[in-house]
PDB file of C-alpha atoms in Angstrom:
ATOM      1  CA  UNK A 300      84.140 -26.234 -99.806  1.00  0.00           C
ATOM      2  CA  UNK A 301      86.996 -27.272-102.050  1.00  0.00           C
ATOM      3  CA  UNK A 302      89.578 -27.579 -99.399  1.00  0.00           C
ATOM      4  CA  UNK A 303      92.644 -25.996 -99.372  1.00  0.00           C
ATOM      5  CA  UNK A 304      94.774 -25.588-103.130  1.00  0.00           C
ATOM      6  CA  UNK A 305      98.528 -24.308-103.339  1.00  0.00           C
ATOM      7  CA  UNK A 306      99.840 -23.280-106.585  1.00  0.00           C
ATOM      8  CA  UNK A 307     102.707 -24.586-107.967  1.00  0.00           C
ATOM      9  CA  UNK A 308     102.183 -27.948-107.881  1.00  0.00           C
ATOM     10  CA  UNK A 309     105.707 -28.337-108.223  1.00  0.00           C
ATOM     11  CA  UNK A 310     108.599 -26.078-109.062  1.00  0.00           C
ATOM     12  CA  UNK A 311     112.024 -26.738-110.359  1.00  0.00           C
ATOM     13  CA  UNK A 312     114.732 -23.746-109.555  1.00  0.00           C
ATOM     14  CA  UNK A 313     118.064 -22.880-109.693  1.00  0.00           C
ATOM     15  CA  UNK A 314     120.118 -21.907-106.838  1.00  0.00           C
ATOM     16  CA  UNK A 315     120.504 -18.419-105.999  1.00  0.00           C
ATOM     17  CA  UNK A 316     116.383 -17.959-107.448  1.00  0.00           C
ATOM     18  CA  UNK A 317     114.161 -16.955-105.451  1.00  0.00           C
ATOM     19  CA  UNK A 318     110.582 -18.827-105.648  1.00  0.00           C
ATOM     20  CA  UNK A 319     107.325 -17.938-104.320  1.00  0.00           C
ATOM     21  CA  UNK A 320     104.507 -20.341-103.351  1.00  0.00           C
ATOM     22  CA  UNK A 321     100.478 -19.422-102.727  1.00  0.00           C
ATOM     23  CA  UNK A 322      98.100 -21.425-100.637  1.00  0.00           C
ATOM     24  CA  UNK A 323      94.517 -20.457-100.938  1.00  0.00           C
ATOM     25  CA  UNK A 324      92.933 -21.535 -97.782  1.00  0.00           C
ATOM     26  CA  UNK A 325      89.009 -23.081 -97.051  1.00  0.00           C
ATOM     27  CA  UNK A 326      86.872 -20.321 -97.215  1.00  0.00           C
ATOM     28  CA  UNK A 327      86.450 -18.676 -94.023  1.00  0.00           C
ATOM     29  CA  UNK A 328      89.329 -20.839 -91.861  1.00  0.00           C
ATOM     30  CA  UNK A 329      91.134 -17.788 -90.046  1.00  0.00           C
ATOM     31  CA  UNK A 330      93.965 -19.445 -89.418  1.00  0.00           C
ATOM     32  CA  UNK A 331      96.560 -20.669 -92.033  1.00  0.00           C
ATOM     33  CA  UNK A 332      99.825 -22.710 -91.390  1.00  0.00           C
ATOM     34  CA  UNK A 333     103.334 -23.612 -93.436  1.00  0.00           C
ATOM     35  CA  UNK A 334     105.110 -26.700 -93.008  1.00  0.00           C
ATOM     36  CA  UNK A 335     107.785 -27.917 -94.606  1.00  0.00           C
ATOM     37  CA  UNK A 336     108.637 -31.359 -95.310  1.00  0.00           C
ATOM     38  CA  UNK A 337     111.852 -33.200 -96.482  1.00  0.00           C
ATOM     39  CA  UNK A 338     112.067 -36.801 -97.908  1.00  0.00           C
ATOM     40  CA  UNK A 339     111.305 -39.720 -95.311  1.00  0.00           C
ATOM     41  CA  UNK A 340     110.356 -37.140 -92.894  1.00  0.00           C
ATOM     42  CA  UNK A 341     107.468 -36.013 -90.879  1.00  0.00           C
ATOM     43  CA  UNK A 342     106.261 -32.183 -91.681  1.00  0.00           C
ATOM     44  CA  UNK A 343     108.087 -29.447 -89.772  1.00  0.00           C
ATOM     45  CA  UNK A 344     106.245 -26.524 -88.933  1.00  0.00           C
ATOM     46  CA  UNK A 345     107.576 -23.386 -90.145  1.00  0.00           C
ATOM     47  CA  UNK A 346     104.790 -20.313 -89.119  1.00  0.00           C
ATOM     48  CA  UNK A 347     101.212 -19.693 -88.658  1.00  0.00           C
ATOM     49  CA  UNK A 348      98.998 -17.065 -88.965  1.00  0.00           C
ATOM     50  CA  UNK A 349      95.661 -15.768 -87.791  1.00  0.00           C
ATOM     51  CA  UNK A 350      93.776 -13.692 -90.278  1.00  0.00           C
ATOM     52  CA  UNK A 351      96.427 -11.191 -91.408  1.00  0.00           C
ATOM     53  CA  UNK A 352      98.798 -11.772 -88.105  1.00  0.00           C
ATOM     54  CA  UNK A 353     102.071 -13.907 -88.332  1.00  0.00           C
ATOM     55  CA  UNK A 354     101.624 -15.140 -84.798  1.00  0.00           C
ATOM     56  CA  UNK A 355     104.630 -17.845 -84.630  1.00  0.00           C
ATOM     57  CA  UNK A 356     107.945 -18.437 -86.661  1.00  0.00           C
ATOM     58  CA  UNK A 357     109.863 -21.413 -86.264  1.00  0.00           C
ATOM     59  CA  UNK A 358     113.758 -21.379 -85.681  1.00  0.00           C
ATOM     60  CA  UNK A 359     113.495 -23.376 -89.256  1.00  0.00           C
ATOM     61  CA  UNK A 360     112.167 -20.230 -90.945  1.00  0.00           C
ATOM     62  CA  UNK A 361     115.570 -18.426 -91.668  1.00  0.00           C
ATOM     63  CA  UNK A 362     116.008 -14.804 -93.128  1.00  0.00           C
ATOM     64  CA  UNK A 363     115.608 -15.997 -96.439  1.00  0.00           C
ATOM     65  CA  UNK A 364     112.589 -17.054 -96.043  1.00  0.00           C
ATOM     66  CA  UNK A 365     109.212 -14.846 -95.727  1.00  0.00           C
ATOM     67  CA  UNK A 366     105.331 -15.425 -95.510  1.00  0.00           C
ATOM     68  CA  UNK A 367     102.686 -13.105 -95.624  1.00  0.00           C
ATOM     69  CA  UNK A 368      99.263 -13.403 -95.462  1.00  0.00           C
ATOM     70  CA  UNK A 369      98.201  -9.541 -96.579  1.00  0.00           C
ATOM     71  CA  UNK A 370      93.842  -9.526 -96.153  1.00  0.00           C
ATOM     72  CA  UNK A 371      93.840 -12.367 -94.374  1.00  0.00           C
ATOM     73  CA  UNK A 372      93.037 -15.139 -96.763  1.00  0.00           C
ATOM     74  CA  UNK A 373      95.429 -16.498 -99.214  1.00  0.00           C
ATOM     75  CA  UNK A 374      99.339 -17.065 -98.295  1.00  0.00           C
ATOM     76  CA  UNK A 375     102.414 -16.574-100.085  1.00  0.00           C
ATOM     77  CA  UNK A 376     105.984 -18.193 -99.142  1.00  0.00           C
ATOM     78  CA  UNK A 377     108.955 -16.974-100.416  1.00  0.00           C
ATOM     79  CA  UNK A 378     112.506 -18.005-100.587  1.00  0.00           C
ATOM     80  CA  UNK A 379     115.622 -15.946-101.815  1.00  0.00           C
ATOM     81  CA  UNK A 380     118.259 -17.508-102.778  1.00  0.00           C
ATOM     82  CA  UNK A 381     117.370 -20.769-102.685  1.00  0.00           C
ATOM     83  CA  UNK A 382     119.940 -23.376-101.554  1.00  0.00           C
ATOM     84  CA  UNK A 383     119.644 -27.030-102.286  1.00  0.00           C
ATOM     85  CA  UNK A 384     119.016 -27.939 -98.657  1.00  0.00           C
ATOM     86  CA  UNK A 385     115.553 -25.881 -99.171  1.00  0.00           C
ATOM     87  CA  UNK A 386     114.877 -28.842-101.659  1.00  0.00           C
ATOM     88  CA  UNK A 387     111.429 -30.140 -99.866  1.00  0.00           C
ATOM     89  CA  UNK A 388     107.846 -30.350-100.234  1.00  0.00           C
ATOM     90  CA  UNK A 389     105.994 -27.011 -98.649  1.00  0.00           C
ATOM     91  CA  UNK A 390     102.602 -28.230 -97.057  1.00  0.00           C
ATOM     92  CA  UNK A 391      99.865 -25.298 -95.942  1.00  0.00           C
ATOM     93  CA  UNK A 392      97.062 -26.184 -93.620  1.00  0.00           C
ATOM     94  CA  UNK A 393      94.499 -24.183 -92.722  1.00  0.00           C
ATOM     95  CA  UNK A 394      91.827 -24.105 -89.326  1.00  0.00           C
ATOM     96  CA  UNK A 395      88.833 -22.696 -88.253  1.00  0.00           C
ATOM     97  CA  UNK A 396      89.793 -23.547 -84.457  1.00  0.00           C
ATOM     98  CA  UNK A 397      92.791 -24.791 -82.764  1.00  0.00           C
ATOM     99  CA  UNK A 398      91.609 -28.399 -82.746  1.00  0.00           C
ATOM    100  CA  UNK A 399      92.033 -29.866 -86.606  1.00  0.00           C
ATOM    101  CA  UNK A 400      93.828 -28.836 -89.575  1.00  0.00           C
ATOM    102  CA  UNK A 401      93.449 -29.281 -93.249  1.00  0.00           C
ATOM    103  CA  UNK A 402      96.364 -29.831 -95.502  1.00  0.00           C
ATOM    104  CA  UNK A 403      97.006 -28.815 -99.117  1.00  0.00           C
ATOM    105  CA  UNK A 404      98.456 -30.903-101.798  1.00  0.00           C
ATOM    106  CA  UNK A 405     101.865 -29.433-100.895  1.00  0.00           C
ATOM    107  CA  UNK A 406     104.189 -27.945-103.592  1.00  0.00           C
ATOM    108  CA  UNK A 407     107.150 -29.590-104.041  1.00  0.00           C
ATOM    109  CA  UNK A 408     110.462 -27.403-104.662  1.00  0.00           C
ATOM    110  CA  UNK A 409     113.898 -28.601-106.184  1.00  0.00           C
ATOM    111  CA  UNK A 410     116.567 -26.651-106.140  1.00  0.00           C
ATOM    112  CA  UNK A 411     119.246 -27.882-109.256  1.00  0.00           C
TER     113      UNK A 411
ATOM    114  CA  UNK B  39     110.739 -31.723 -75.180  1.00  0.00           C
ATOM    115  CA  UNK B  40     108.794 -32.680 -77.794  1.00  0.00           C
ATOM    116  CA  UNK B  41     109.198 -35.552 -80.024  1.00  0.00           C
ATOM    117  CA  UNK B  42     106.934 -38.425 -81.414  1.00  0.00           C
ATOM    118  CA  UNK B  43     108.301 -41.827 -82.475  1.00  0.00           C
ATOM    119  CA  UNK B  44     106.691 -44.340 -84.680  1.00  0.00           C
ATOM    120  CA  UNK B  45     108.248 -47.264 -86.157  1.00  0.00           C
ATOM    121  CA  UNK B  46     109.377 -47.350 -90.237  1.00  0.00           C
ATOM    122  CA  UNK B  47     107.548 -49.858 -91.690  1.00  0.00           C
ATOM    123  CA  UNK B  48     104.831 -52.224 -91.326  1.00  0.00           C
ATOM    124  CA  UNK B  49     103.205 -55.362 -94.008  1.00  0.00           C
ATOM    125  CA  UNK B  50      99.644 -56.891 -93.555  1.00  0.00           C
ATOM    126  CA  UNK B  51      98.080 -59.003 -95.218  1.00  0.00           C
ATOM    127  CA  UNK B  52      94.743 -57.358 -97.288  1.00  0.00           C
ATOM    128  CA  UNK B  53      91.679 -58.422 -94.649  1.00  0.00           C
ATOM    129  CA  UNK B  54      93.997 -58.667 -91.574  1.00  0.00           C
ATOM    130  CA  UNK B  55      93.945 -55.786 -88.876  1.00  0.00           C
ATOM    131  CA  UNK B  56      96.715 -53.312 -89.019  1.00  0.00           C
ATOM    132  CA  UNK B  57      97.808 -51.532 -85.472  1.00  0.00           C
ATOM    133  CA  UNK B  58     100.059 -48.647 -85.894  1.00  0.00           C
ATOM    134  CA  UNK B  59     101.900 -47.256 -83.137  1.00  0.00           C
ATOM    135  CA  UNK B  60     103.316 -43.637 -81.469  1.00  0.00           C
ATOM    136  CA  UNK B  61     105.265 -42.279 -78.928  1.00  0.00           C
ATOM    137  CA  UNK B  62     105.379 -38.948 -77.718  1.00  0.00           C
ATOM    138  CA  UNK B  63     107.091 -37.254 -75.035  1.00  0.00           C
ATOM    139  CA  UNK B  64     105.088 -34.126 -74.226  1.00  0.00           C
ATOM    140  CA  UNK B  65     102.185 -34.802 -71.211  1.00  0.00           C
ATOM    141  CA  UNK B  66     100.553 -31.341 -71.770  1.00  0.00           C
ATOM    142  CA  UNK B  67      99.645 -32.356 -75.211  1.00  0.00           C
ATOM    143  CA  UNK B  68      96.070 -31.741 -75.935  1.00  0.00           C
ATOM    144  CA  UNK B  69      95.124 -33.407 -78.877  1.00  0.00           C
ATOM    145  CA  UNK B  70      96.680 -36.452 -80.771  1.00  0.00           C
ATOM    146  CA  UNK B  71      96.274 -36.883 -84.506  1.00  0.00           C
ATOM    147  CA  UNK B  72      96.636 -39.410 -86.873  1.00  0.00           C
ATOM    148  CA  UNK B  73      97.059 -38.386 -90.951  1.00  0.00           C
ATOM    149  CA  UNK B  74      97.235 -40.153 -94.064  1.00  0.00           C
ATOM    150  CA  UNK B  75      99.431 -39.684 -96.679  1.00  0.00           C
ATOM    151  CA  UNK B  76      99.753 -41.225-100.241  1.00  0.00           C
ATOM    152  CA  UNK B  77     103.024 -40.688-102.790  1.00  0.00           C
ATOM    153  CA  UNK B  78     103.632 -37.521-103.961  1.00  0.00           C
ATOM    154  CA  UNK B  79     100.073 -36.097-102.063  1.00  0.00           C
ATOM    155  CA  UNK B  80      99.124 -33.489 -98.694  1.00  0.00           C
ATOM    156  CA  UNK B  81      98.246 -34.753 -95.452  1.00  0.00           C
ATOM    157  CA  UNK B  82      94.840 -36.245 -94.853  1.00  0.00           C
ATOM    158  CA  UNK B  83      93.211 -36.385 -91.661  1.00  0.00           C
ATOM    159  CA  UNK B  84      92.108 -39.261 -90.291  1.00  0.00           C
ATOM    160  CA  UNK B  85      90.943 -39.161 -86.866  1.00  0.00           C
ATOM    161  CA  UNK B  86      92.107 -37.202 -83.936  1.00  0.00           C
ATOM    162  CA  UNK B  87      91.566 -37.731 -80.374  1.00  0.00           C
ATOM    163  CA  UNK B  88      91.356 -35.372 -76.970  1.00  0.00           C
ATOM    164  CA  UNK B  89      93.838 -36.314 -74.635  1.00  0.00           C
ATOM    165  CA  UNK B  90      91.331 -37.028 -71.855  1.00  0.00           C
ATOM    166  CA  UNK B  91      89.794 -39.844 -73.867  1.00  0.00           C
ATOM    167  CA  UNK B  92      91.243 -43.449 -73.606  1.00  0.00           C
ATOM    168  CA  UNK B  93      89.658 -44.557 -77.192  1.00  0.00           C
ATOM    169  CA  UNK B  94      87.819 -43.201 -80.498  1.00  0.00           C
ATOM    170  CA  UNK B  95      86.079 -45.285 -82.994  1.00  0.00           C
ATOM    171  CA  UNK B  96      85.400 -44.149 -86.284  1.00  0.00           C
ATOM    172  CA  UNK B  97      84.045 -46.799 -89.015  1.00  0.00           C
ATOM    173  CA  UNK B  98      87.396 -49.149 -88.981  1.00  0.00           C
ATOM    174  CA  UNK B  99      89.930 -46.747 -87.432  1.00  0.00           C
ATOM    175  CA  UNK B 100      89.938 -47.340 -83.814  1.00  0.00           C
ATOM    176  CA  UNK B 101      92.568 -44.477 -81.530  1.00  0.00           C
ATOM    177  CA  UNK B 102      93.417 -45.710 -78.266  1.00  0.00           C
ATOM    178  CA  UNK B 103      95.533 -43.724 -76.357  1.00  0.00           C
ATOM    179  CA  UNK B 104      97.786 -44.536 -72.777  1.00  0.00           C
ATOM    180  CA  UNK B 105      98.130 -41.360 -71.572  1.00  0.00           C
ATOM    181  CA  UNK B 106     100.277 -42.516 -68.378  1.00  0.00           C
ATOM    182  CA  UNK B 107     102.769 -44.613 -71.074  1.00  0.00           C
ATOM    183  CA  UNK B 108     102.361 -41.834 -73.667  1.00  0.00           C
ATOM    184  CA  UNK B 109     101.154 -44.187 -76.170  1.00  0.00           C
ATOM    185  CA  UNK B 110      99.064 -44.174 -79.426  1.00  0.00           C
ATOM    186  CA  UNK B 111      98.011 -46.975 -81.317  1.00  0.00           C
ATOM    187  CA  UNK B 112      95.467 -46.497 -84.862  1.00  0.00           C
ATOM    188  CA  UNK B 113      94.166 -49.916 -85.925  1.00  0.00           C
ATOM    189  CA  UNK B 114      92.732 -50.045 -88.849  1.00  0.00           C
ATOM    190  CA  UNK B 115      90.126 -53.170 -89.263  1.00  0.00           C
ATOM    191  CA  UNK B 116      89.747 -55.516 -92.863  1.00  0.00           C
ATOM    192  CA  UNK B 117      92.585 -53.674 -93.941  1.00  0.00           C
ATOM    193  CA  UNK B 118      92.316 -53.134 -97.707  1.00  0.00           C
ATOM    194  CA  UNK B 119      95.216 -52.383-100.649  1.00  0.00           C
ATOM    195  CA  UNK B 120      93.476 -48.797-100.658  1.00  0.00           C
ATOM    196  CA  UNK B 121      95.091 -48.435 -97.107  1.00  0.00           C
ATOM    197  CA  UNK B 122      98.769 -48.534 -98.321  1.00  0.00           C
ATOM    198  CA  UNK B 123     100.393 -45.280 -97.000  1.00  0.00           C
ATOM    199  CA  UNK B 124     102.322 -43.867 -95.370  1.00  0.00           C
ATOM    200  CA  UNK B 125     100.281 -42.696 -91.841  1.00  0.00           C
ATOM    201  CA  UNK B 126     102.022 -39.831 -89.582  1.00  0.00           C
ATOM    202  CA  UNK B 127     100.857 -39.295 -85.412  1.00  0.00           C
ATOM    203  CA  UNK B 128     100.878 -35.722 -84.779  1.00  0.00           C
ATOM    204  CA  UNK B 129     100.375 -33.925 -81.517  1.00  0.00           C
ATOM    205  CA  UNK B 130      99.428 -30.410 -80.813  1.00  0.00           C
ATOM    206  CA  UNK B 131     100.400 -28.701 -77.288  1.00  0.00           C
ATOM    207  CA  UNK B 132      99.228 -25.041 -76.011  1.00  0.00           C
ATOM    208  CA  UNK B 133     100.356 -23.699 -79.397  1.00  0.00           C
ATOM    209  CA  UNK B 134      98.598 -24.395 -82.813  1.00  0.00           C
ATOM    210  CA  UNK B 135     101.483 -26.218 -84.256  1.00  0.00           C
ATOM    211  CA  UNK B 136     101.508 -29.838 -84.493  1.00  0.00           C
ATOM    212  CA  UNK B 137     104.429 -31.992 -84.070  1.00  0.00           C
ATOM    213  CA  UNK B 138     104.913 -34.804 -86.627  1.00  0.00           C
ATOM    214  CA  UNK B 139     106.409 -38.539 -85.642  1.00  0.00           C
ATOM    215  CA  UNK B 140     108.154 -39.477 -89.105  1.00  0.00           C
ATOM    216  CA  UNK B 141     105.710 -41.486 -89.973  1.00  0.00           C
ATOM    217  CA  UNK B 142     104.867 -45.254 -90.646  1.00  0.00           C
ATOM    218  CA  UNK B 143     104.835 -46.673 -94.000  1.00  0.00           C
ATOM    219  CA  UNK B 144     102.020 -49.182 -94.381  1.00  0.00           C
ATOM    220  CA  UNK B 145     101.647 -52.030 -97.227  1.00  0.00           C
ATOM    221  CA  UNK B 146      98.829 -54.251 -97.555  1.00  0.00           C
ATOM    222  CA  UNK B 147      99.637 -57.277 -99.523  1.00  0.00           C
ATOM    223  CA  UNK B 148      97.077 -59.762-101.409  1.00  0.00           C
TER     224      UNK B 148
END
């Protein structure tokens, strides 16, 4: 079990780029989240999936934003045209059952 | 509605006991969480409790939780420098998101 890894680590963009992130979740969890998190903040939970579905979609997750989650084990988040507000640090968690949830390292975005 | 409250900031002194607290707003909440986060790192859990339980222990982490005040405390026991972080209360409702307070930055001093 070597817990859950996202890849970048950290990613440094211009505006109008689009970026993609990928979270590899633990082997076997079915159910993988996104969260995003801003400076001095709590994380904000953007959608959630279970195995391949997208079952839930925050009101945070705007049209420029997209997750997918194609065989049902590894994510990937991406943003067109980024803006500078979407400057934050992008936290996946993933679960085997709805009780606890293990969090990534997080990728960190700026947008110059 | 949901929200969860914590204060900003807390300072102990390294051996003292450190009590964190949370308020949420949501009674259906199920489970309560508490997380651990370092600079520039994820989320890690800590302990998390079933909201028909009063308390938890777990080595020197100790949950209580007053479910009629909608209260969560974490104390932490011979806090250590190691313990400096910033530590986030989370609850989770019917759904499987959790909702994050904005956390309480903790420094242990010698």
């Amino acid at each position: 079990d070597t817990g859950v890894s996202q890849n970048p680590r950290h990613k440094i963009t211009k505006r109008g780029q689009n970026v993609t992130f990928r979270c590899d979740p633990i082997s076997e969890h079915n159910r993988l989240y996104w969260y995003r998190q801003t400076l001095g903040q709590g994380p904000e939970f953007l959608t959630y999936f279970q195995n391949e579905a997208q079952l839930e979609k925050s009101r945070l997750l705007s049209d420029r934003f997209s997750a997918e989650r194609p065989k049902g084990s590894f994510s990937t988040l991406e943003i067109q045209r980024t803006e500078q507000g979407d400057s934050a640090m992008y936290l996946c968690a993933s679960s085997s059952d709805r009780q606890v949830q293990y969090f990534g390292p997080g990728t960190r975005l700026t947008v110059t | 509605g949901e929200d969860v409250e914590q204060s900003l900031f807390l300072s102990v002194r390294e051996g003292d006991s450190s009590v964190i607290n949370c308020t949420y707003t949501d009674s259906s909440s199920t489970y309560l969480y508490w997380y651990k986060q370092e600079p520039g790192a994820g989320l890690q859990l800590l302990t998390y409790i079933f909201s028909n339980m009063d308390m938890k222990q777990d080595q020197r982490l100790t949950v209580l939780l007053n479910k009629k005040d909608k209260h969560l405390s974490l104390r932490i026991a011979d806090t250590q420098t190691g313990d400096s972080a910033i530590y986030f209360c989370a609850e989770s409702i019917d759904t499987d998101k959790l909702i994050f307070g904005t956390g309480t930055r903790l420094q242990v001093f010698p």
